[in-house]
Coordinates of N, CA and C in Angstrom, one line a residue:
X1 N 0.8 -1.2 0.0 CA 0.0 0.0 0.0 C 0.9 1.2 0.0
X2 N 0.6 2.3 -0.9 CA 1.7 3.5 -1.2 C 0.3 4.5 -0.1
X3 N -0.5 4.4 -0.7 CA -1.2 5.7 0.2 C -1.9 5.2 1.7
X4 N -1.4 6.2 2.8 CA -2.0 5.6 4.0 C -3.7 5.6 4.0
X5 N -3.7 5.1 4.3 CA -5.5 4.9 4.6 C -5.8 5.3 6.0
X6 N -6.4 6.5 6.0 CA -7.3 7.2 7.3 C -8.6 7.0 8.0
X7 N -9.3 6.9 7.1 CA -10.5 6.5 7.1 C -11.6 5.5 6.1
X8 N -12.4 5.2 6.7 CA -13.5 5.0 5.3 C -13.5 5.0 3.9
X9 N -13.2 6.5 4.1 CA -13.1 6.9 2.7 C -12.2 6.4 1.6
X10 N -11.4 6.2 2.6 CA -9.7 6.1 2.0 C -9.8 4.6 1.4
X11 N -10.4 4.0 2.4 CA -10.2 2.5 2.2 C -11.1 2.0 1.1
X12 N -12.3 2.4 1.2 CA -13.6 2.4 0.2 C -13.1 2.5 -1.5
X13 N -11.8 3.8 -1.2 CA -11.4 4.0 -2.8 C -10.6 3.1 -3.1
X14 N -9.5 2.4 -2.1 CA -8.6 2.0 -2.0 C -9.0 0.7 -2.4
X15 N -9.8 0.0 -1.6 CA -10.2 -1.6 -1.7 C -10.9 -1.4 -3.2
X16 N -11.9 -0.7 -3.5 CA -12.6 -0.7 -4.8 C -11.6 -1.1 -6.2
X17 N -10.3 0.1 -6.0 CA -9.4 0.1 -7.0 C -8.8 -1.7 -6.8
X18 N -8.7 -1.9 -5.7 CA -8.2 -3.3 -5.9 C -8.8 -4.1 -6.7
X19 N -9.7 -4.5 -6.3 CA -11.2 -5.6 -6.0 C -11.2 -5.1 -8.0
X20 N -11.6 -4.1 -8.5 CA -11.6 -4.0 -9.9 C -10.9 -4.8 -10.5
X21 N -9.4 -5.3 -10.1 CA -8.5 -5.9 -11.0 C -8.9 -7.2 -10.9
X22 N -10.1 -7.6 -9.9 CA -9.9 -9.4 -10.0 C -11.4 -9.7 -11.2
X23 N -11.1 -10.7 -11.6 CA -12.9 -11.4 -12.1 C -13.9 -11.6 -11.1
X24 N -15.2 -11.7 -11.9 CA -16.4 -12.7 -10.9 C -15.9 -13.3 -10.1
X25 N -14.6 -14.2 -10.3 CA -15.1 -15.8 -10.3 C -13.9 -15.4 -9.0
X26 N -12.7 -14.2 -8.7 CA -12.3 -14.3 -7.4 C -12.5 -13.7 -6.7
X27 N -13.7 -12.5 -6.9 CA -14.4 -11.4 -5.9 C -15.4 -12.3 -5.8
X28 N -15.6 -13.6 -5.9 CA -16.8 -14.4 -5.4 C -15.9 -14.8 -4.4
X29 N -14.8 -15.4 -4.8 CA -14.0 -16.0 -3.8 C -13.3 -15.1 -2.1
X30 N -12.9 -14.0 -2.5 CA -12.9 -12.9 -1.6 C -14.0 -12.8 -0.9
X31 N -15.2 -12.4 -1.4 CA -16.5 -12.4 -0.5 C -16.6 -13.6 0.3
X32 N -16.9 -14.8 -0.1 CA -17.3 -15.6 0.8 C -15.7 -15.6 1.7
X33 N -14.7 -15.8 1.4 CA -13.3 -15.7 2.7 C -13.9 -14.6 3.6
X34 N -14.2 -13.3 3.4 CA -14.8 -12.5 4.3 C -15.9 -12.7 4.7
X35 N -16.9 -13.3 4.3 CA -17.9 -14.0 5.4 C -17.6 -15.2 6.3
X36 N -17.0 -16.1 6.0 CA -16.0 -16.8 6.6 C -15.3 -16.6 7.7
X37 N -14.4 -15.6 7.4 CA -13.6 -14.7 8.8 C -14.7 -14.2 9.8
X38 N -15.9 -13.7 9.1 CA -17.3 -12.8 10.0 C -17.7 -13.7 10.8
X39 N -17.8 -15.0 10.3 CA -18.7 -16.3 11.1 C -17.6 -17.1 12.1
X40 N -16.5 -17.2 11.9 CA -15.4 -17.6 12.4 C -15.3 -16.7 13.7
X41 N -15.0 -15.3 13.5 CA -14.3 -14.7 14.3 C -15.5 -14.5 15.6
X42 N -16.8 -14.2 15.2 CA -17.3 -14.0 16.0 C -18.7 -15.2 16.1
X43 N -18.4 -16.3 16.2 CA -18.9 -17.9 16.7 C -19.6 -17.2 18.2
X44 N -19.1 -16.8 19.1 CA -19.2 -16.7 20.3 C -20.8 -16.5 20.6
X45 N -20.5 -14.8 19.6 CA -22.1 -13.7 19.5 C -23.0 -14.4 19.1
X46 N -22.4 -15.0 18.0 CA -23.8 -15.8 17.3 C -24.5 -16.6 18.0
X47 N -23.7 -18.2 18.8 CA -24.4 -18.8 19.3 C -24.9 -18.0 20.4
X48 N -24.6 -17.0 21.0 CA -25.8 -16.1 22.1 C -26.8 -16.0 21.7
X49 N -26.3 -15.2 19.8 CA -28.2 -14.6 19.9 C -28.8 -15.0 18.9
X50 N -28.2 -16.3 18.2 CA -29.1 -16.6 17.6 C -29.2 -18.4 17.7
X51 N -30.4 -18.5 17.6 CA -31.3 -20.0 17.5 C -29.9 -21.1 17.2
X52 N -29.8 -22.2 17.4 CA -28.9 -23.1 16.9 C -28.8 -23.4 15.6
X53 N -29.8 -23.8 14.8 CA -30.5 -23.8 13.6 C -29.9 -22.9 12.9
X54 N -30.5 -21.5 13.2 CA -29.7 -20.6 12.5 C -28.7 -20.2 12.1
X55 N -27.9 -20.4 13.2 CA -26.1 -20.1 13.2 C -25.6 -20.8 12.9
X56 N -26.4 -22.7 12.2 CA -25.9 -23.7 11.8 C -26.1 -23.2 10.2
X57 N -27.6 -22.7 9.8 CA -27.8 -22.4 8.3 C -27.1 -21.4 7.9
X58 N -26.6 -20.5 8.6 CA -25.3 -19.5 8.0 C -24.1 -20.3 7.8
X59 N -24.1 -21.2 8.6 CA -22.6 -22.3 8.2 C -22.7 -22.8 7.1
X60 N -23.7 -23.2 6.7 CA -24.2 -24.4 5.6 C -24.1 -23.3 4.3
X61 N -24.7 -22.3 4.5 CA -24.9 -21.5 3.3 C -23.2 -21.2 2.8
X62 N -22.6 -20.9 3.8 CA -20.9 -20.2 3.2 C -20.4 -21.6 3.2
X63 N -20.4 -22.7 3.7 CA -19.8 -24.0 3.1 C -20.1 -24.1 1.5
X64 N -21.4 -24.0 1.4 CA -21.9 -24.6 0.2 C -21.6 -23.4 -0.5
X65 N -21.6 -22.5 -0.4 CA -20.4 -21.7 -1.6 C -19.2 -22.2 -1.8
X66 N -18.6 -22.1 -0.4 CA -17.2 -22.5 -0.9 C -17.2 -23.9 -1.2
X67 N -17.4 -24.5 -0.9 CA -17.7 -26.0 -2.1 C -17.9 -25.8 -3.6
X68 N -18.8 -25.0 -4.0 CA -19.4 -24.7 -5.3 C -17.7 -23.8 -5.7
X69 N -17.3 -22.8 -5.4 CA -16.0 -22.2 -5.7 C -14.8 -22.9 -5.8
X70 N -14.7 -23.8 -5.0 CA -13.0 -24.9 -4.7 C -13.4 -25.8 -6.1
X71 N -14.8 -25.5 -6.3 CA -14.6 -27.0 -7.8 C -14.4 -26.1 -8.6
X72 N -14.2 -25.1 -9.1 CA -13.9 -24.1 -10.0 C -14.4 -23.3 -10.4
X73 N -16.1 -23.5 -10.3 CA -17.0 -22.8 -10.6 C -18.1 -22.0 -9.5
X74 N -18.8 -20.4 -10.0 CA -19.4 -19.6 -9.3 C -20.8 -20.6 -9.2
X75 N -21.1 -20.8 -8.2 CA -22.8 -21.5 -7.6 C -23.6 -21.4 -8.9
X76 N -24.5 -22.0 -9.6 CA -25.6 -22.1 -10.3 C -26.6 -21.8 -9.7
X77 N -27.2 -20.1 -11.0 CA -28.8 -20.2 -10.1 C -29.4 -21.1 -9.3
X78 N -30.1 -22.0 -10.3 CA -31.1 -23.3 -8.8 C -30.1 -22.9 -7.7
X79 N -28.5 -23.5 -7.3 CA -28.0 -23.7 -5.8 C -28.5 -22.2 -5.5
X80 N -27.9 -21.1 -6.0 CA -28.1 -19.7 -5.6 C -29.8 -19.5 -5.0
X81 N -30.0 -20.4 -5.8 CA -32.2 -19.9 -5.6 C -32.1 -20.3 -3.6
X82 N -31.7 -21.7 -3.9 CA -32.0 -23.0 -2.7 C -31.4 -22.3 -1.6
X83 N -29.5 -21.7 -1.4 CA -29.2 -20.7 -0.6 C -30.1 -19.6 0.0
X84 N -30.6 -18.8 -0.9 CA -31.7 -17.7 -0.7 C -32.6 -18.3 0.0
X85 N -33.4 -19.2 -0.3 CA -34.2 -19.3 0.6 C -33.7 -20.1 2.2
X86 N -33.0 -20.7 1.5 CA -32.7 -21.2 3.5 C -32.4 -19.9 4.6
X87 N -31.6 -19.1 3.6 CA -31.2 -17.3 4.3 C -32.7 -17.1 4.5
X88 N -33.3 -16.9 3.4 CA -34.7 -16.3 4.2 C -35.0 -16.7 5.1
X89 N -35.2 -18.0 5.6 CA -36.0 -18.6 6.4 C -35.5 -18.5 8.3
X90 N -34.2 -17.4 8.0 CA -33.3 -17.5 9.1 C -34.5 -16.3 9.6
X91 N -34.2 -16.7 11.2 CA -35.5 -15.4 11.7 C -34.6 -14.3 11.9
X92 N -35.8 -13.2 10.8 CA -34.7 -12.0 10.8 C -35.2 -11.1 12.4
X93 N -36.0 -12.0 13.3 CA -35.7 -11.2 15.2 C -36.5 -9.6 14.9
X94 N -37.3 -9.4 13.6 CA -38.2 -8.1 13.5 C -38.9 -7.8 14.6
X95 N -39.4 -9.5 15.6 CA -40.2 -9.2 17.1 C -39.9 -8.9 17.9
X96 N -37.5 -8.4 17.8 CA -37.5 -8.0 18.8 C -36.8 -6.6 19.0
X97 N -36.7 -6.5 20.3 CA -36.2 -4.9 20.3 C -34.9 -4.9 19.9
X98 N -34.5 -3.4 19.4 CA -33.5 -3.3 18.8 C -32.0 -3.1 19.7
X99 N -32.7 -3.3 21.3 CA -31.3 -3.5 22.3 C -31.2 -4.8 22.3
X100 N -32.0 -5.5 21.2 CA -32.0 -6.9 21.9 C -31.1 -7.9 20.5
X101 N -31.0 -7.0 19.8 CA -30.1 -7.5 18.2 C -28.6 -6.3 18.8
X102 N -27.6 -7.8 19.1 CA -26.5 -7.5 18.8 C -26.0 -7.0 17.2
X103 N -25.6 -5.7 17.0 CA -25.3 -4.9 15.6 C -24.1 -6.1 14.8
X104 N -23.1 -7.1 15.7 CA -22.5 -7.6 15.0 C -22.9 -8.9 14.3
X105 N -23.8 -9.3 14.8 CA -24.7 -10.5 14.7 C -25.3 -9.7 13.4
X106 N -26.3 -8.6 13.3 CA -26.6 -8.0 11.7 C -25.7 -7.9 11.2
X107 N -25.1 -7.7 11.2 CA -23.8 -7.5 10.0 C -23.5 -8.9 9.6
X108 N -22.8 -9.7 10.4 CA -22.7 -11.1 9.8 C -24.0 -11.7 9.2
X109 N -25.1 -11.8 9.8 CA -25.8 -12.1 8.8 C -26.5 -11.4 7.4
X110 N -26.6 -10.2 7.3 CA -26.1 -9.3 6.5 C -25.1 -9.5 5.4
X111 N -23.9 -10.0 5.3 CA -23.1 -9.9 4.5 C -23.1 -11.6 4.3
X112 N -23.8 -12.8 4.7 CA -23.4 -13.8 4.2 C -24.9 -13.6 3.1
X113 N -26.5 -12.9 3.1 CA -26.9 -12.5 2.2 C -26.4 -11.8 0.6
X114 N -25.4 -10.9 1.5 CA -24.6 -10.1 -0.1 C -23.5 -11.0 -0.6
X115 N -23.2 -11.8 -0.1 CA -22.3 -13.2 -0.3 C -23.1 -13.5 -1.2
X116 N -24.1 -14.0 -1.0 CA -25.3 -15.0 -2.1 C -25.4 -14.1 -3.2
X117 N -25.9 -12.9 -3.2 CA -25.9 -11.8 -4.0 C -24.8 -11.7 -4.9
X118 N -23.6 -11.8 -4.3 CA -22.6 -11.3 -4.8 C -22.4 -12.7 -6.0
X119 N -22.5 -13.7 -5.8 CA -22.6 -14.8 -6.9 C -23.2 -14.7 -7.6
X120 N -24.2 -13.6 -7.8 CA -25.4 -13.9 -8.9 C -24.9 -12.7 -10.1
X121 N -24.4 -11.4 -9.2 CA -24.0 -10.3 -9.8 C -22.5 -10.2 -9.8
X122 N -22.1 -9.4 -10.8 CA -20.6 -9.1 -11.4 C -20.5 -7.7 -10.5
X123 N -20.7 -7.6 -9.4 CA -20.9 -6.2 -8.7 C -19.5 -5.6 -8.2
X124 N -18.8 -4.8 -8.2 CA -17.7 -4.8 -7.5 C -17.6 -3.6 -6.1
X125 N -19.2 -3.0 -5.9 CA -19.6 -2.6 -4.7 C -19.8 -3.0 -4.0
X126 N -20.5 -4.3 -4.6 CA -21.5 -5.3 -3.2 C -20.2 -6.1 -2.6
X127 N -18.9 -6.3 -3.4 CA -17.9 -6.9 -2.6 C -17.3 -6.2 -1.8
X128 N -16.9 -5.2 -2.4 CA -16.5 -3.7 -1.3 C -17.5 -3.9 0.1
X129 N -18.7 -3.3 0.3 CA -19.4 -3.6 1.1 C -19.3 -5.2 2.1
X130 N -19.3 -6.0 1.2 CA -18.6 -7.4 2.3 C -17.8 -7.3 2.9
X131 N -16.5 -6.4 1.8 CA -15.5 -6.1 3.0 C -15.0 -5.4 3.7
X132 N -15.9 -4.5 3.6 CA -16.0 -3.4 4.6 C -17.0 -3.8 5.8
X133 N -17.6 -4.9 6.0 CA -18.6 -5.4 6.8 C -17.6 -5.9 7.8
X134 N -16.5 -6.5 7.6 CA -15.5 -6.8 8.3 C -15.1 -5.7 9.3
X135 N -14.3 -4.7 8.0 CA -14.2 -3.6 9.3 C -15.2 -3.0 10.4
X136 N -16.5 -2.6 9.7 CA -17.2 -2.7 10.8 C -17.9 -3.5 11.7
X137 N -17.6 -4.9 11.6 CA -17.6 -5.9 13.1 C -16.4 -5.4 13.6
X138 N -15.4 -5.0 13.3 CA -14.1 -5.1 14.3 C -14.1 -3.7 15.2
X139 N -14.8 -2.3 14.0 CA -15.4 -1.5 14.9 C -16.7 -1.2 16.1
X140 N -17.6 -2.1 15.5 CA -18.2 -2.5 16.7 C -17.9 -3.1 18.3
X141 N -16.4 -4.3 17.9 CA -16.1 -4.6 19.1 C -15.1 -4.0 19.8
X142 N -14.4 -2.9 19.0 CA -13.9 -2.1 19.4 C -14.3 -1.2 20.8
X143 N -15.8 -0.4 19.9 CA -16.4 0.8 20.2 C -16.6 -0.3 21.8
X144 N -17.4 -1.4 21.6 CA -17.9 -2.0 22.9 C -17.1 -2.4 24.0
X145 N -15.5 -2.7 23.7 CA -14.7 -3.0 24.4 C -13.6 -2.3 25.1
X146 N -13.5 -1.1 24.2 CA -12.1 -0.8 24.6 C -12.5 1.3 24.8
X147 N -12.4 1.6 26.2 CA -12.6 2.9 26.7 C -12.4 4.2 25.5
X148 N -11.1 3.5 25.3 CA -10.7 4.6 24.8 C -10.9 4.5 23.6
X149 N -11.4 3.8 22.9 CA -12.2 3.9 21.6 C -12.4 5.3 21.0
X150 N -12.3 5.8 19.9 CA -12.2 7.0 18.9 C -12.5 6.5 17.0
X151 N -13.7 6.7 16.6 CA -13.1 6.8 15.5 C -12.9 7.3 14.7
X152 N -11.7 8.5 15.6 CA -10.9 9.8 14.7 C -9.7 8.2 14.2
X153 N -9.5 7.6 14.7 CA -8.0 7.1 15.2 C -8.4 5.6 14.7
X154 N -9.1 5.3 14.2 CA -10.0 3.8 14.2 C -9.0 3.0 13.1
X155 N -8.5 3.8 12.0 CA -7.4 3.1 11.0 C -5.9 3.0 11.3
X156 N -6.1 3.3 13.0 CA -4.4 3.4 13.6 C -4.4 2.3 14.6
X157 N -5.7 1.3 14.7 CA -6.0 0.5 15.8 C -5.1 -1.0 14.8
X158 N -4.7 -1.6 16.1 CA -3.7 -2.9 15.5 C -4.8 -3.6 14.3
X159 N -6.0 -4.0 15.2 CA -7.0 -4.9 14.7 C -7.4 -4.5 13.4
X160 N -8.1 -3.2 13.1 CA -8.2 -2.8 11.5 C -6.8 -2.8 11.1
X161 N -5.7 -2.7 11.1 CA -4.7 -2.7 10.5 C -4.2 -4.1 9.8
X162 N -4.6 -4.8 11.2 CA -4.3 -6.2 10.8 C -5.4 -7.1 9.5
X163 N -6.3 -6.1 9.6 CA -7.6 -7.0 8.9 C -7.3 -6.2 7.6
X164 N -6.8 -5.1 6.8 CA -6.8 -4.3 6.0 C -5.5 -5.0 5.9
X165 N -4.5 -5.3 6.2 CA -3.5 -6.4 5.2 C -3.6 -7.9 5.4
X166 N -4.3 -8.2 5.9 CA -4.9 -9.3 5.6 C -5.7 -9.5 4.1
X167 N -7.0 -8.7 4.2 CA -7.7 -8.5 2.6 C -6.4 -7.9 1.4
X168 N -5.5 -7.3 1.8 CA -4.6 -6.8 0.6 C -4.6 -8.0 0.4
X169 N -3.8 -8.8 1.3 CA -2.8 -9.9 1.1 C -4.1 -11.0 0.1
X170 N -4.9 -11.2 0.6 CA -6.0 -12.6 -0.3 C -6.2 -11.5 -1.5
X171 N -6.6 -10.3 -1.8 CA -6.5 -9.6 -3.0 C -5.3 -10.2 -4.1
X172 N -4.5 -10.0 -3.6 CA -3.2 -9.9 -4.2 C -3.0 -11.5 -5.0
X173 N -3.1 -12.1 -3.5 CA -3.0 -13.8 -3.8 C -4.0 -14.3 -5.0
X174 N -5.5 -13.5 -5.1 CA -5.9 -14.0 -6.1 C -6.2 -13.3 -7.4
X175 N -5.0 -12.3 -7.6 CA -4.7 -11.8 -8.6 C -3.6 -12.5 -9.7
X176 N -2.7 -13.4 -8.6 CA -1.6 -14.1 -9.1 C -2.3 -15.9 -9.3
X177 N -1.2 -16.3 -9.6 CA -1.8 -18.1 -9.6 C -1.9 -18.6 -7.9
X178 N -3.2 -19.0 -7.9 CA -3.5 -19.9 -6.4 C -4.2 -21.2 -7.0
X179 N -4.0 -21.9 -5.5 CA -5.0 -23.3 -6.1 C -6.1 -23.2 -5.5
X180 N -7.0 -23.7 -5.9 CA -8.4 -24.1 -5.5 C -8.4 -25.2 -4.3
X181 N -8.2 -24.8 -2.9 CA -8.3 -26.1 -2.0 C -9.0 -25.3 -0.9
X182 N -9.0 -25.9 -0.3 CA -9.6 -25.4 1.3 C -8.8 -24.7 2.2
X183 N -7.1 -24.5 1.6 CA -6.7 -23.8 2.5 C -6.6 -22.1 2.0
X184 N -7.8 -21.9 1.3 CA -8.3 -20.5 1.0 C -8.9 -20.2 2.2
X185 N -9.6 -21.1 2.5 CA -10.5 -20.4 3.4 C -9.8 -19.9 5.1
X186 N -8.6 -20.4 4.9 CA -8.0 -19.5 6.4 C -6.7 -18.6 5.9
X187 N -6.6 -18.7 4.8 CA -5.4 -17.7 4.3 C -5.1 -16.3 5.1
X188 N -4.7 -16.0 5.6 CA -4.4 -14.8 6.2 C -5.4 -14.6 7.6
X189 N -5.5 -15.9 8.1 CA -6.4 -15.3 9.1 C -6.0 -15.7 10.4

């Protein structure tokens, strides 16, 4: 990276310019690794607040992408249809109060929908946005955890730093020759 990244802004132009140089077929692969890291990293939240069932059908949905991806090819509508609906069927909690939806628990499930999304469309926003979904889980548990929380200062914190060369690094990797195996899915994590 030649230009520092400060904020949002910075990173939004920054990732976008990236994310431009890959195909479909490895900004499919990037999105779901960043849904992956979302469901991984924060396992904990999830099984709190959501149903077993459900935080099992978010697993099943991003496996069965990455299954569909590791054999070479982007999901087929029907699979894409069949995903969609099992996501719908996840209770989206509308009955409950909104102190009562952890924000990182929406986001994760949130971005493994634009995951599905992102298979159907050549979008290079909706990936941006996946991976920007990242940063903001790590800002949220930031904001929740740590006093001194600012985010004048949020692009100088270890953890977004670390997650911002992390995504360069799987950018990069699937710019150049990779293989198709399973050890995509923890690359840089």
């Amino acid at each position: 990276m030649k230009k520092q990244i400060c904020d949002f802004d910075d990173y939004s132009e920054f990732l976008m310019k990236q994310l431009r140089t890959l195909r479909h077929f490895e900004r499919c692969l990037f999105s779901v690794w960043c849904v992956d890291r979302l469901l991984t990293s924060h396992a904990d939240l999830l099984e709190e607040y959501l149903s077993e069932q459900d935080h099992r059908t978010l697993q099943e949905i991003v496996n069965d992408l990455w299954d569909a991806l590791l054999e070479g090819g982007i999901p087929e509508k029907d699979q894409l249809n069949a995903l969609d609906i099992e996501f719908i069927e996840i209770d989206d909690q509308w009955d409950a109060s909104m102190k009562d939806i952890h924000p990182v628990v929406s986001i994760v499930k949130q971005s493994v929908g634009m995951c599905i999304l992102c298979c159907r469309r050549n979008d290079v926003g909706l990936v941006q946005t996946i991976a920007q979904s990242v940063m903001d889980s790590i800002e949220c548990t930031l904001e929740e955890n740590d006093p001194s929380y600012s985010p004048d200062i949020l692009f100088e914190y270890p953890q977004i730093q670390n997650e911002l060369e992390a995504q360069v690094a799987m950018i990069k990797l699937l710019k150049g020759e990779y293989e198709l195996d399973a050890n995509l899915r923890t690359m840089f994590g």
